[in-house]
PDB file of C-alpha atoms in Angstrom:
ATOM      1  CA  UNK F 584     243.028  31.564-148.263  1.00 72.00           C
ATOM      2  CA  UNK F 585     242.216  32.436-144.638  1.00 78.00           C
ATOM      3  CA  UNK F 586     244.478  29.676-143.307  1.00 86.00           C
ATOM      4  CA  UNK F 587     247.284  30.742-145.651  1.00 85.00           C
ATOM      5  CA  UNK F 588     246.964  34.325-144.466  1.00 82.00           C
ATOM      6  CA  UNK F 589     247.188  33.077-140.879  1.00 88.00           C
ATOM      7  CA  UNK F 590     250.411  31.221-141.712  1.00 82.00           C
ATOM      8  CA  UNK F 591     251.687  34.280-143.578  1.00 80.00           C
ATOM      9  CA  UNK F 592     251.213  36.305-140.406  1.00 86.00           C
ATOM     10  CA  UNK F 593     253.259  33.974-138.187  1.00 85.00           C
ATOM     11  CA  UNK F 594     256.230  33.448-140.513  1.00 88.00           C
ATOM     12  CA  UNK F 595     259.687  33.953-139.036  1.00 89.00           C
ATOM     13  CA  UNK F 596     263.177  33.647-140.558  1.00 90.00           C
ATOM     14  CA  UNK F 597     263.699  30.415-138.605  1.00 93.00           C
ATOM     15  CA  UNK F 598     260.355  29.026-139.754  1.00 90.00           C
ATOM     16  CA  UNK F 599     261.091  30.037-143.343  1.00 88.00           C
ATOM     17  CA  UNK F 600     264.434  28.229-143.258  1.00 92.00           C
ATOM     18  CA  UNK F 601     262.973  25.132-141.578  1.00 94.00           C
ATOM     19  CA  UNK F 602     260.028  24.662-143.920  1.00 91.00           C
ATOM     20  CA  UNK F 603     262.130  25.546-146.968  1.00 91.00           C
ATOM     21  CA  UNK F 604     264.384  22.631-146.014  1.00 93.00           C
ATOM     22  CA  UNK F 605     261.474  20.302-145.220  1.00 94.00           C
ATOM     23  CA  UNK F 606     259.729  20.945-148.529  1.00 92.00           C
ATOM     24  CA  UNK F 607     262.738  19.535-150.422  1.00 91.00           C
ATOM     25  CA  UNK F 608     261.857  16.135-148.932  1.00 92.00           C
ATOM     26  CA  UNK F 609     258.946  16.001-151.375  1.00 90.00           C
ATOM     27  CA  UNK F 610     260.990  16.559-154.526  1.00 89.00           C
ATOM     28  CA  UNK F 611     261.552  14.187-157.419  1.00 87.00           C
ATOM     29  CA  UNK F 612     265.221  13.531-156.610  1.00 87.00           C
ATOM     30  CA  UNK F 613     264.309  12.287-153.112  1.00 91.00           C
ATOM     31  CA  UNK F 614     261.668  10.005-154.628  1.00 91.00           C
ATOM     32  CA  UNK F 615     264.299   8.534-156.949  1.00 89.00           C
ATOM     33  CA  UNK F 616     266.691   8.055-154.016  1.00 90.00           C
ATOM     34  CA  UNK F 617     264.145   6.352-151.746  1.00 93.00           C
ATOM     35  CA  UNK F 618     262.668   4.194-154.507  1.00 91.00           C
ATOM     36  CA  UNK F 619     266.058   2.937-155.642  1.00 91.00           C
ATOM     37  CA  UNK F 620     267.327   2.432-152.095  1.00 92.00           C
ATOM     38  CA  UNK F 621     264.537  -0.111-151.660  1.00 92.00           C
ATOM     39  CA  UNK F 622     264.730  -1.509-155.194  1.00 91.00           C
ATOM     40  CA  UNK F 623     268.504  -2.059-155.148  1.00 91.00           C
ATOM     41  CA  UNK F 624     269.383  -2.594-151.493  1.00 89.00           C
ATOM     42  CA  UNK F 625     266.421  -3.574-149.314  1.00 90.00           C
ATOM     43  CA  UNK F 626     263.540  -5.393-151.020  1.00 91.00           C
ATOM     44  CA  UNK F 627     262.811  -5.419-154.745  1.00 91.00           C
ATOM     45  CA  UNK F 628     259.072  -6.015-154.288  1.00 92.00           C
ATOM     46  CA  UNK F 629     258.790  -3.111-151.874  1.00 93.00           C
ATOM     47  CA  UNK F 630     260.755  -1.018-154.345  1.00 92.00           C
ATOM     48  CA  UNK F 631     258.237  -1.792-157.090  1.00 93.00           C
ATOM     49  CA  UNK F 632     255.418  -0.898-154.700  1.00 95.00           C
ATOM     50  CA  UNK F 633     256.925   2.500-153.830  1.00 94.00           C
ATOM     51  CA  UNK F 634     257.632   3.283-157.495  1.00 92.00           C
ATOM     52  CA  UNK F 635     254.127   2.290-158.639  1.00 94.00           C
ATOM     53  CA  UNK F 636     252.487   4.421-155.956  1.00 95.00           C
ATOM     54  CA  UNK F 637     254.612   7.327-157.181  1.00 92.00           C
ATOM     55  CA  UNK F 638     254.002   6.828-160.909  1.00 91.00           C
ATOM     56  CA  UNK F 639     250.236   6.324-160.648  1.00 93.00           C
ATOM     57  CA  UNK F 640     249.940   9.218-158.223  1.00 93.00           C
ATOM     58  CA  UNK F 641     251.801  11.430-160.679  1.00 91.00           C
ATOM     59  CA  UNK F 642     249.334  10.598-163.464  1.00 91.00           C
ATOM     60  CA  UNK F 643     246.351  11.414-161.247  1.00 93.00           C
ATOM     61  CA  UNK F 644     247.973  14.602-159.996  1.00 92.00           C
ATOM     62  CA  UNK F 645     248.906  15.918-163.428  1.00 89.00           C
ATOM     63  CA  UNK F 646     245.498  15.093-164.904  1.00 92.00           C
ATOM     64  CA  UNK F 647     243.699  17.001-162.155  1.00 93.00           C
ATOM     65  CA  UNK F 648     246.061  19.964-162.509  1.00 90.00           C
ATOM     66  CA  UNK F 649     245.257  20.369-166.199  1.00 90.00           C
ATOM     67  CA  UNK F 650     241.565  19.555-165.834  1.00 91.00           C
ATOM     68  CA  UNK F 651     240.833  22.116-163.112  1.00 91.00           C
ATOM     69  CA  UNK F 652     243.610  24.619-163.942  1.00 87.00           C
ATOM     70  CA  UNK F 653     243.541  26.303-160.523  1.00 88.00           C
ATOM     71  CA  UNK F 654     246.008  29.211-160.264  1.00 84.00           C
ATOM     72  CA  UNK F 655     248.546  29.516-157.464  1.00 85.00           C
ATOM     73  CA  UNK F 656     247.545  31.385-154.276  1.00 83.00           C
ATOM     74  CA  UNK F 657     249.583  34.506-155.111  1.00 79.00           C
ATOM     75  CA  UNK F 658     247.883  34.659-158.522  1.00 80.00           C
ATOM     76  CA  UNK F 659     244.444  34.435-156.916  1.00 79.00           C
ATOM     77  CA  UNK F 660     245.350  37.194-154.476  1.00 81.00           C
ATOM     78  CA  UNK F 661     248.129  39.559-155.652  1.00 84.00           C
ATOM     79  CA  UNK F 662     248.389  40.958-152.116  1.00 82.00           C
ATOM     80  CA  UNK F 663     249.323  37.556-150.706  1.00 83.00           C
ATOM     81  CA  UNK F 664     253.054  36.983-150.260  1.00 83.00           C
ATOM     82  CA  UNK F 665     254.982  33.731-150.367  1.00 83.00           C
ATOM     83  CA  UNK F 666     258.414  32.697-149.154  1.00 82.00           C
ATOM     84  CA  UNK F 667     260.391  33.641-152.250  1.00 79.00           C
ATOM     85  CA  UNK F 668     262.786  30.708-152.083  1.00 77.00           C
ATOM     86  CA  UNK F 669     259.841  28.399-152.836  1.00 78.00           C
ATOM     87  CA  UNK F 670     258.763  30.150-156.035  1.00 76.00           C
ATOM     88  CA  UNK F 671     261.236  28.439-158.389  1.00 72.00           C
ATOM     89  CA  UNK F 672     259.910  24.947-157.617  1.00 74.00           C
ATOM     90  CA  UNK F 673     256.251  26.010-157.582  1.00 73.00           C
ATOM     91  CA  UNK F 674     255.638  25.343-161.275  1.00 72.00           C
ATOM     92  CA  UNK F 675     252.404  24.247-162.901  1.00 73.00           C
ATOM     93  CA  UNK F 676     248.890  24.741-161.616  1.00 83.00           C
ATOM     94  CA  UNK F 677     248.135  24.725-157.915  1.00 86.00           C
ATOM     95  CA  UNK F 678     245.494  21.995-157.503  1.00 88.00           C
ATOM     96  CA  UNK F 679     246.364  19.388-156.350  1.00 91.00           C
ATOM     97  CA  UNK F 680     249.804  19.640-154.739  1.00 90.00           C
ATOM     98  CA  UNK F 681     252.537  17.669-156.501  1.00 88.00           C
ATOM     99  CA  UNK F 682     254.991  17.833-153.581  1.00 90.00           C
ATOM    100  CA  UNK F 683     252.292  16.559-151.232  1.00 94.00           C
ATOM    101  CA  UNK F 684     251.359  13.780-153.633  1.00 93.00           C
ATOM    102  CA  UNK F 685     254.978  12.684-153.962  1.00 93.00           C
ATOM    103  CA  UNK F 686     255.871  12.923-150.276  1.00 95.00           C
ATOM    104  CA  UNK F 687     252.775  11.305-148.773  1.00 96.00           C
ATOM    105  CA  UNK F 688     252.783   8.594-151.442  1.00 95.00           C
ATOM    106  CA  UNK F 689     256.492   7.916-150.930  1.00 95.00           C
ATOM    107  CA  UNK F 690     256.771   8.070-147.145  1.00 96.00           C
ATOM    108  CA  UNK F 691     253.349   6.533-146.645  1.00 96.00           C
ATOM    109  CA  UNK F 692     254.217   3.537-148.816  1.00 96.00           C
ATOM    110  CA  UNK F 693     257.536   3.141-146.970  1.00 95.00           C
ATOM    111  CA  UNK F 694     255.640   3.160-143.668  1.00 95.00           C
ATOM    112  CA  UNK F 695     253.139   0.632-145.043  1.00 94.00           C
ATOM    113  CA  UNK F 696     255.869  -1.668-146.333  1.00 91.00           C
ATOM    114  CA  UNK F 697     258.204  -1.488-143.307  1.00 91.00           C
ATOM    115  CA  UNK F 698     257.652  -2.908-139.842  1.00 88.00           C
ATOM    116  CA  UNK F 699     260.298  -0.871-138.023  1.00 91.00           C
ATOM    117  CA  UNK F 700     258.442   1.459-135.662  1.00 94.00           C
ATOM    118  CA  UNK F 701     261.028   4.265-135.882  1.00 95.00           C
ATOM    119  CA  UNK F 702     260.965   4.223-139.674  1.00 94.00           C
ATOM    120  CA  UNK F 703     257.193   4.441-139.534  1.00 95.00           C
ATOM    121  CA  UNK F 704     257.243   7.324-137.068  1.00 96.00           C
ATOM    122  CA  UNK F 705     259.775   9.235-139.188  1.00 95.00           C
ATOM    123  CA  UNK F 706     257.739   8.665-142.334  1.00 95.00           C
ATOM    124  CA  UNK F 707     254.509   9.763-140.647  1.00 95.00           C
ATOM    125  CA  UNK F 708     256.170  12.971-139.483  1.00 96.00           C
ATOM    126  CA  UNK F 709     257.285  13.726-143.044  1.00 96.00           C
ATOM    127  CA  UNK F 710     253.769  12.955-144.305  1.00 96.00           C
ATOM    128  CA  UNK F 711     252.609  15.792-142.047  1.00 96.00           C
ATOM    129  CA  UNK F 712     255.508  18.228-142.342  1.00 96.00           C
ATOM    130  CA  UNK F 713     255.919  18.317-146.135  1.00 95.00           C
ATOM    131  CA  UNK F 714     252.237  19.160-146.831  1.00 95.00           C
ATOM    132  CA  UNK F 715     252.341  21.727-144.023  1.00 95.00           C
ATOM    133  CA  UNK F 716     255.472  23.245-145.563  1.00 93.00           C
ATOM    134  CA  UNK F 717     253.664  23.791-148.864  1.00 92.00           C
ATOM    135  CA  UNK F 718     251.020  25.852-147.090  1.00 92.00           C
ATOM    136  CA  UNK F 719     253.468  27.670-144.819  1.00 91.00           C
ATOM    137  CA  UNK F 720     255.553  28.705-147.820  1.00 90.00           C
ATOM    138  CA  UNK F 721     252.367  29.980-149.464  1.00 87.00           C
ATOM    139  CA  UNK F 722     252.482  27.883-152.634  1.00 88.00           C
ATOM    140  CA  UNK F 723     249.412  25.680-151.964  1.00 91.00           C
ATOM    141  CA  UNK F 724     246.014  25.946-150.298  1.00 91.00           C
ATOM    142  CA  UNK F 725     244.527  23.400-147.854  1.00 93.00           C
ATOM    143  CA  UNK F 726     242.347  22.074-150.699  1.00 94.00           C
ATOM    144  CA  UNK F 727     245.424  21.469-152.874  1.00 94.00           C
ATOM    145  CA  UNK F 728     247.126  19.589-150.064  1.00 95.00           C
ATOM    146  CA  UNK F 729     244.060  17.724-148.800  1.00 95.00           C
ATOM    147  CA  UNK F 730     243.101  16.193-152.149  1.00 96.00           C
ATOM    148  CA  UNK F 731     246.680  15.043-152.751  1.00 96.00           C
ATOM    149  CA  UNK F 732     246.743  13.361-149.337  1.00 96.00           C
ATOM    150  CA  UNK F 733     243.497  11.509-150.088  1.00 96.00           C
ATOM    151  CA  UNK F 734     244.768  10.300-153.478  1.00 96.00           C
ATOM    152  CA  UNK F 735     248.050   9.169-151.938  1.00 96.00           C
ATOM    153  CA  UNK F 736     246.304   7.249-149.136  1.00 96.00           C
ATOM    154  CA  UNK F 737     243.998   5.491-151.603  1.00 97.00           C
ATOM    155  CA  UNK F 738     247.025   4.377-153.629  1.00 96.00           C
ATOM    156  CA  UNK F 739     249.072   3.368-150.569  1.00 96.00           C
ATOM    157  CA  UNK F 740     246.426   1.031-149.199  1.00 95.00           C
ATOM    158  CA  UNK F 741     244.795   0.064-152.492  1.00 94.00           C
ATOM    159  CA  UNK F 742     247.964  -0.904-154.349  1.00 94.00           C
ATOM    160  CA  UNK F 743     249.678  -2.825-151.538  1.00 93.00           C
ATOM    161  CA  UNK F 744     247.756  -6.105-152.027  1.00 93.00           C
ATOM    162  CA  UNK F 745     247.597  -5.621-155.807  1.00 93.00           C
ATOM    163  CA  UNK F 746     251.364  -5.240-156.237  1.00 93.00           C
ATOM    164  CA  UNK F 747     251.941  -8.263-154.035  1.00 89.00           C
ATOM    165  CA  UNK F 748     249.679 -10.275-156.327  1.00 91.00           C
ATOM    166  CA  UNK F 749     250.999  -9.080-159.696  1.00 92.00           C
ATOM    167  CA  UNK F 750     254.588  -9.810-158.696  1.00 91.00           C
ATOM    168  CA  UNK F 751     253.746 -13.491-158.167  1.00 88.00           C
ATOM    169  CA  UNK F 752     253.798 -14.275-161.898  1.00 91.00           C
ATOM    170  CA  UNK F 753     255.324 -12.492-164.908  1.00 91.00           C
ATOM    171  CA  UNK F 754     252.033 -12.624-166.827  1.00 92.00           C
ATOM    172  CA  UNK F 755     250.295 -10.703-164.031  1.00 94.00           C
ATOM    173  CA  UNK F 756     253.055  -8.112-163.969  1.00 94.00           C
ATOM    174  CA  UNK F 757     252.971  -7.715-167.750  1.00 95.00           C
ATOM    175  CA  UNK F 758     249.217  -7.171-167.686  1.00 94.00           C
ATOM    176  CA  UNK F 759     249.603  -4.585-164.934  1.00 95.00           C
ATOM    177  CA  UNK F 760     252.380  -2.761-166.776  1.00 95.00           C
ATOM    178  CA  UNK F 761     250.321  -2.907-169.966  1.00 95.00           C
ATOM    179  CA  UNK F 762     247.411  -1.217-168.195  1.00 95.00           C
ATOM    180  CA  UNK F 763     249.754   1.474-166.883  1.00 94.00           C
ATOM    181  CA  UNK F 764     251.131   2.127-170.365  1.00 95.00           C
ATOM    182  CA  UNK F 765     247.585   2.467-171.722  1.00 95.00           C
ATOM    183  CA  UNK F 766     246.805   4.953-168.944  1.00 94.00           C
ATOM    184  CA  UNK F 767     250.014   6.889-169.653  1.00 94.00           C
ATOM    185  CA  UNK F 768     249.261   7.016-173.402  1.00 96.00           C
ATOM    186  CA  UNK F 769     245.694   8.131-172.663  1.00 95.00           C
ATOM    187  CA  UNK F 770     247.008  10.929-170.456  1.00 94.00           C
ATOM    188  CA  UNK F 771     249.492  12.003-173.132  1.00 95.00           C
ATOM    189  CA  UNK F 772     246.688  12.009-175.720  1.00 96.00           C
ATOM    190  CA  UNK F 773     244.599  14.112-173.349  1.00 95.00           C
ATOM    191  CA  UNK F 774     247.243  16.817-172.927  1.00 93.00           C
ATOM    192  CA  UNK F 775     248.014  16.898-176.664  1.00 94.00           C
ATOM    193  CA  UNK F 776     244.489  16.649-178.113  1.00 94.00           C
ATOM    194  CA  UNK F 777     242.063  18.091-175.578  1.00 92.00           C
ATOM    195  CA  UNK F 778     240.694  21.504-176.680  1.00 93.00           C
ATOM    196  CA  UNK F 779     242.015  23.567-173.791  1.00 90.00           C
ATOM    197  CA  UNK F 780     240.804  27.192-173.680  1.00 89.00           C
ATOM    198  CA  UNK F 781     242.828  29.753-175.583  1.00 85.00           C
ATOM    199  CA  UNK F 782     243.706  31.622-172.389  1.00 81.00           C
ATOM    200  CA  UNK F 783     245.366  28.610-170.756  1.00 84.00           C
ATOM    201  CA  UNK F 784     248.627  29.542-169.077  1.00 81.00           C
ATOM    202  CA  UNK F 785     251.231  28.294-171.551  1.00 84.00           C
ATOM    203  CA  UNK F 786     253.867  27.640-168.870  1.00 81.00           C
ATOM    204  CA  UNK F 787     251.460  25.464-166.891  1.00 80.00           C
ATOM    205  CA  UNK F 788     250.322  23.641-170.018  1.00 87.00           C
ATOM    206  CA  UNK F 789     253.881  22.909-171.125  1.00 88.00           C
ATOM    207  CA  UNK F 790     254.639  21.599-167.643  1.00 85.00           C
ATOM    208  CA  UNK F 791     251.764  19.126-168.071  1.00 86.00           C
ATOM    209  CA  UNK F 792     252.991  18.012-171.505  1.00 92.00           C
ATOM    210  CA  UNK F 793     256.523  17.457-170.183  1.00 91.00           C
ATOM    211  CA  UNK F 794     255.215  15.402-167.284  1.00 90.00           C
ATOM    212  CA  UNK F 795     253.031  13.301-169.590  1.00 92.00           C
ATOM    213  CA  UNK F 796     256.068  12.311-171.662  1.00 95.00           C
ATOM    214  CA  UNK F 797     258.104  11.693-168.497  1.00 94.00           C
ATOM    215  CA  UNK F 798     255.452   9.369-167.059  1.00 92.00           C
ATOM    216  CA  UNK F 799     255.202   7.344-170.270  1.00 95.00           C
ATOM    217  CA  UNK F 800     258.991   7.100-170.506  1.00 95.00           C
ATOM    218  CA  UNK F 801     259.251   5.903-166.899  1.00 94.00           C
ATOM    219  CA  UNK F 802     256.655   3.163-167.284  1.00 94.00           C
ATOM    220  CA  UNK F 803     258.109   1.854-170.562  1.00 96.00           C
ATOM    221  CA  UNK F 804     261.555   1.898-168.952  1.00 95.00           C
ATOM    222  CA  UNK F 805     260.235   0.040-165.925  1.00 94.00           C
ATOM    223  CA  UNK F 806     258.748  -2.685-168.131  1.00 95.00           C
ATOM    224  CA  UNK F 807     262.068  -3.121-169.941  1.00 95.00           C
ATOM    225  CA  UNK F 808     263.823  -3.261-166.567  1.00 94.00           C
ATOM    226  CA  UNK F 809     261.436  -5.945-165.343  1.00 94.00           C
ATOM    227  CA  UNK F 810     262.066  -8.112-168.419  1.00 94.00           C
ATOM    228  CA  UNK F 811     265.845  -7.738-168.056  1.00 95.00           C
ATOM    229  CA  UNK F 812     265.606  -8.709-164.402  1.00 93.00           C
ATOM    230  CA  UNK F 813     263.499 -11.858-164.804  1.00 92.00           C
ATOM    231  CA  UNK F 814     265.405 -13.070-167.878  1.00 92.00           C
ATOM    232  CA  UNK F 815     268.954 -12.043-167.050  1.00 91.00           C
ATOM    233  CA  UNK F 816     269.995 -10.221-163.884  1.00 88.00           C
ATOM    234  CA  UNK F 817     267.584 -11.527-161.222  1.00 87.00           C
ATOM    235  CA  UNK F 818     269.672  -9.485-158.806  1.00 85.00           C
ATOM    236  CA  UNK F 819     269.794  -9.854-155.042  1.00 84.00           C
ATOM    237  CA  UNK F 820     269.193  -6.869-152.796  1.00 85.00           C
ATOM    238  CA  UNK F 821     270.946  -8.055-149.643  1.00 84.00           C
ATOM    239  CA  UNK F 822     274.592  -7.311-148.925  1.00 78.00           C
ATOM    240  CA  UNK F 823     277.106  -6.032-146.410  1.00 82.00           C
ATOM    241  CA  UNK F 824     276.866  -2.284-145.739  1.00 82.00           C
ATOM    242  CA  UNK F 825     279.876  -1.182-147.796  1.00 82.00           C
ATOM    243  CA  UNK F 826     278.713  -3.283-150.760  1.00 84.00           C
ATOM    244  CA  UNK F 827     275.342  -1.540-150.557  1.00 87.00           C
ATOM    245  CA  UNK F 828     277.121   1.818-150.694  1.00 89.00           C
ATOM    246  CA  UNK F 829     279.038   0.666-153.785  1.00 86.00           C
ATOM    247  CA  UNK F 830     275.729  -0.227-155.407  1.00 87.00           C
ATOM    248  CA  UNK F 831     273.853   2.879-154.351  1.00 91.00           C
ATOM    249  CA  UNK F 832     276.213   5.848-154.633  1.00 92.00           C
ATOM    250  CA  UNK F 833     277.741   5.269-158.115  1.00 93.00           C
ATOM    251  CA  UNK F 834     274.340   4.202-159.439  1.00 93.00           C
ATOM    252  CA  UNK F 835     272.662   7.367-158.223  1.00 92.00           C
ATOM    253  CA  UNK F 836     275.464   9.519-159.629  1.00 94.00           C
ATOM    254  CA  UNK F 837     275.039   7.873-163.038  1.00 94.00           C
ATOM    255  CA  UNK F 838     271.284   8.488-162.959  1.00 93.00           C
ATOM    256  CA  UNK F 839     271.698  12.111-161.913  1.00 91.00           C
ATOM    257  CA  UNK F 840     274.213  12.545-164.740  1.00 94.00           C
ATOM    258  CA  UNK F 841     271.634  11.209-167.205  1.00 94.00           C
ATOM    259  CA  UNK F 842     268.901  13.374-165.660  1.00 92.00           C
ATOM    260  CA  UNK F 843     270.922  16.590-165.826  1.00 92.00           C
ATOM    261  CA  UNK F 844     273.544  15.930-168.477  1.00 93.00           C
ATOM    262  CA  UNK F 845     271.273  14.689-171.270  1.00 93.00           C
ATOM    263  CA  UNK F 846     268.589  17.340-170.886  1.00 93.00           C
ATOM    264  CA  UNK F 847     270.002  20.010-173.185  1.00 94.00           C
ATOM    265  CA  UNK F 848     271.614  17.626-175.736  1.00 94.00           C
ATOM    266  CA  UNK F 849     268.312  15.775-176.222  1.00 95.00           C
ATOM    267  CA  UNK F 850     266.388  19.037-176.552  1.00 94.00           C
ATOM    268  CA  UNK F 851     268.913  20.201-179.159  1.00 94.00           C
ATOM    269  CA  UNK F 852     268.721  16.891-181.024  1.00 93.00           C
ATOM    270  CA  UNK F 853     264.907  16.954-181.120  1.00 94.00           C
ATOM    271  CA  UNK F 854     264.540  20.687-181.803  1.00 93.00           C
ATOM    272  CA  UNK F 855     263.085  21.443-178.379  1.00 90.00           C
ATOM    273  CA  UNK F 856     260.395  18.759-178.516  1.00 93.00           C
ATOM    274  CA  UNK F 857     259.165  17.509-175.152  1.00 94.00           C
ATOM    275  CA  UNK F 858     259.628  13.986-176.475  1.00 95.00           C
ATOM    276  CA  UNK F 859     263.176  14.544-175.218  1.00 96.00           C
ATOM    277  CA  UNK F 860     261.845  14.405-171.650  1.00 95.00           C
ATOM    278  CA  UNK F 861     260.188  11.069-172.330  1.00 95.00           C
ATOM    279  CA  UNK F 862     263.412   9.640-173.771  1.00 96.00           C
ATOM    280  CA  UNK F 863     265.469  10.989-170.877  1.00 96.00           C
ATOM    281  CA  UNK F 864     263.209   9.472-168.231  1.00 95.00           C
ATOM    282  CA  UNK F 865     263.017   6.204-170.149  1.00 97.00           C
ATOM    283  CA  UNK F 866     266.823   6.069-170.019  1.00 96.00           C
ATOM    284  CA  UNK F 867     266.870   6.918-166.308  1.00 95.00           C
ATOM    285  CA  UNK F 868     264.427   4.114-165.507  1.00 95.00           C
ATOM    286  CA  UNK F 869     265.971   1.564-167.877  1.00 96.00           C
ATOM    287  CA  UNK F 870     269.475   2.179-166.544  1.00 95.00           C
ATOM    288  CA  UNK F 871     268.247   2.116-162.940  1.00 94.00           C
ATOM    289  CA  UNK F 872     266.264  -1.092-163.253  1.00 92.00           C
ATOM    290  CA  UNK F 873     267.994  -2.949-166.064  1.00 92.00           C
ATOM    291  CA  UNK F 874     271.531  -1.808-166.834  1.00 93.00           C
ATOM    292  CA  UNK F 875     273.093  -0.833-163.496  1.00 93.00           C
ATOM    293  CA  UNK F 876     271.871  -4.018-161.706  1.00 92.00           C
ATOM    294  CA  UNK F 877     274.008  -6.002-164.178  1.00 91.00           C
ATOM    295  CA  UNK F 878     276.963  -4.880-162.045  1.00 89.00           C
ATOM    296  CA  UNK F 879     275.444  -6.329-158.865  1.00 86.00           C
ATOM    297  CA  UNK F 880     276.910  -9.774-159.516  1.00 83.00           C
ATOM    298  CA  UNK F 881     280.342  -8.214-159.039  1.00 81.00           C
ATOM    299  CA  UNK F 882     279.245  -6.593-155.774  1.00 72.00           C
ATOM    300  CA  UNK F 883     277.725  -9.891-154.617  1.00 70.00           C
ATOM    301  CA  UNK F 884     281.054 -11.653-155.204  1.00 72.00           C
ATOM    302  CA  UNK F 885     282.792  -9.043-153.061  1.00 66.00           C
ATOM    303  CA  UNK F 886     280.125  -9.559-150.420  1.00 61.00           C
ATOM    304  CA  UNK F 887     280.683 -13.321-150.360  1.00 65.00           C
ATOM    305  CA  UNK F 888     284.464 -12.892-150.147  1.00 64.00           C
ATOM    306  CA  UNK F 889     284.056 -10.500-147.228  1.00 60.00           C
ATOM    307  CA  UNK F 890     281.963 -13.049-145.348  1.00 59.00           C
ATOM    308  CA  UNK F 891     284.519 -15.874-145.716  1.00 59.00           C
TER     309      UNK F 891
END
């Protein structure tokens, strides 16, 4: 808490605005954007790598949050103040940091997968700035941030050769996806069946249950997407710049519509059950990896015509 109090003492309106903007670079929507930019438009294998680092990191992060159940800094010390604009996104337990996990895993895997020096420098800066923003804003301690960085680095460097290997043959990929589904089911069973103490914060617990269903939905959706790709679409990622925009922008808008537009209808249909979150994220992943790429053949034809 000493370091957080130091940062609290040097806050300024400019610093608040800067780090409030920076911290958004570690949010889920940015992860979706970056992952799909690679998956659709740059390199499919690198896209899988970035997505797997994110999904596995999310499982580890959410498990540790519910296992240790560490309260947020302002709960530990009621006299400690945070930048209020950050409170809405600071859900769930404090340890380890979800934004740090997402940002370092995402930008670190991009830096590992890309050779462009400027891309690497930009990604490294974000790997530093986003974790720092979480502490500056007062929503995480150095321990929260540090553990997330370590987990992300292990996944970045540990998964890189593994993903390259499993993508060589469908049977390897299916085994890998099968292991991930088992892990996701085990995590869901943990959050539903583990005898948590009676005084557990219900908001934090529900956040963990929602995320468990989301993770399982994403991995099942990714497997379906993989099967559609190898059996039917087998889409190409390369294309002229305006064709890439036609692939990326409408696709992202469709996914954001599913993410936001189906939330309340699915909750209403399933009487508020968090299974709705699993279904919603399954649909997001299945549409992103399986359905929307079916349109890429049209874009590829436009690309070929433009090059004639």
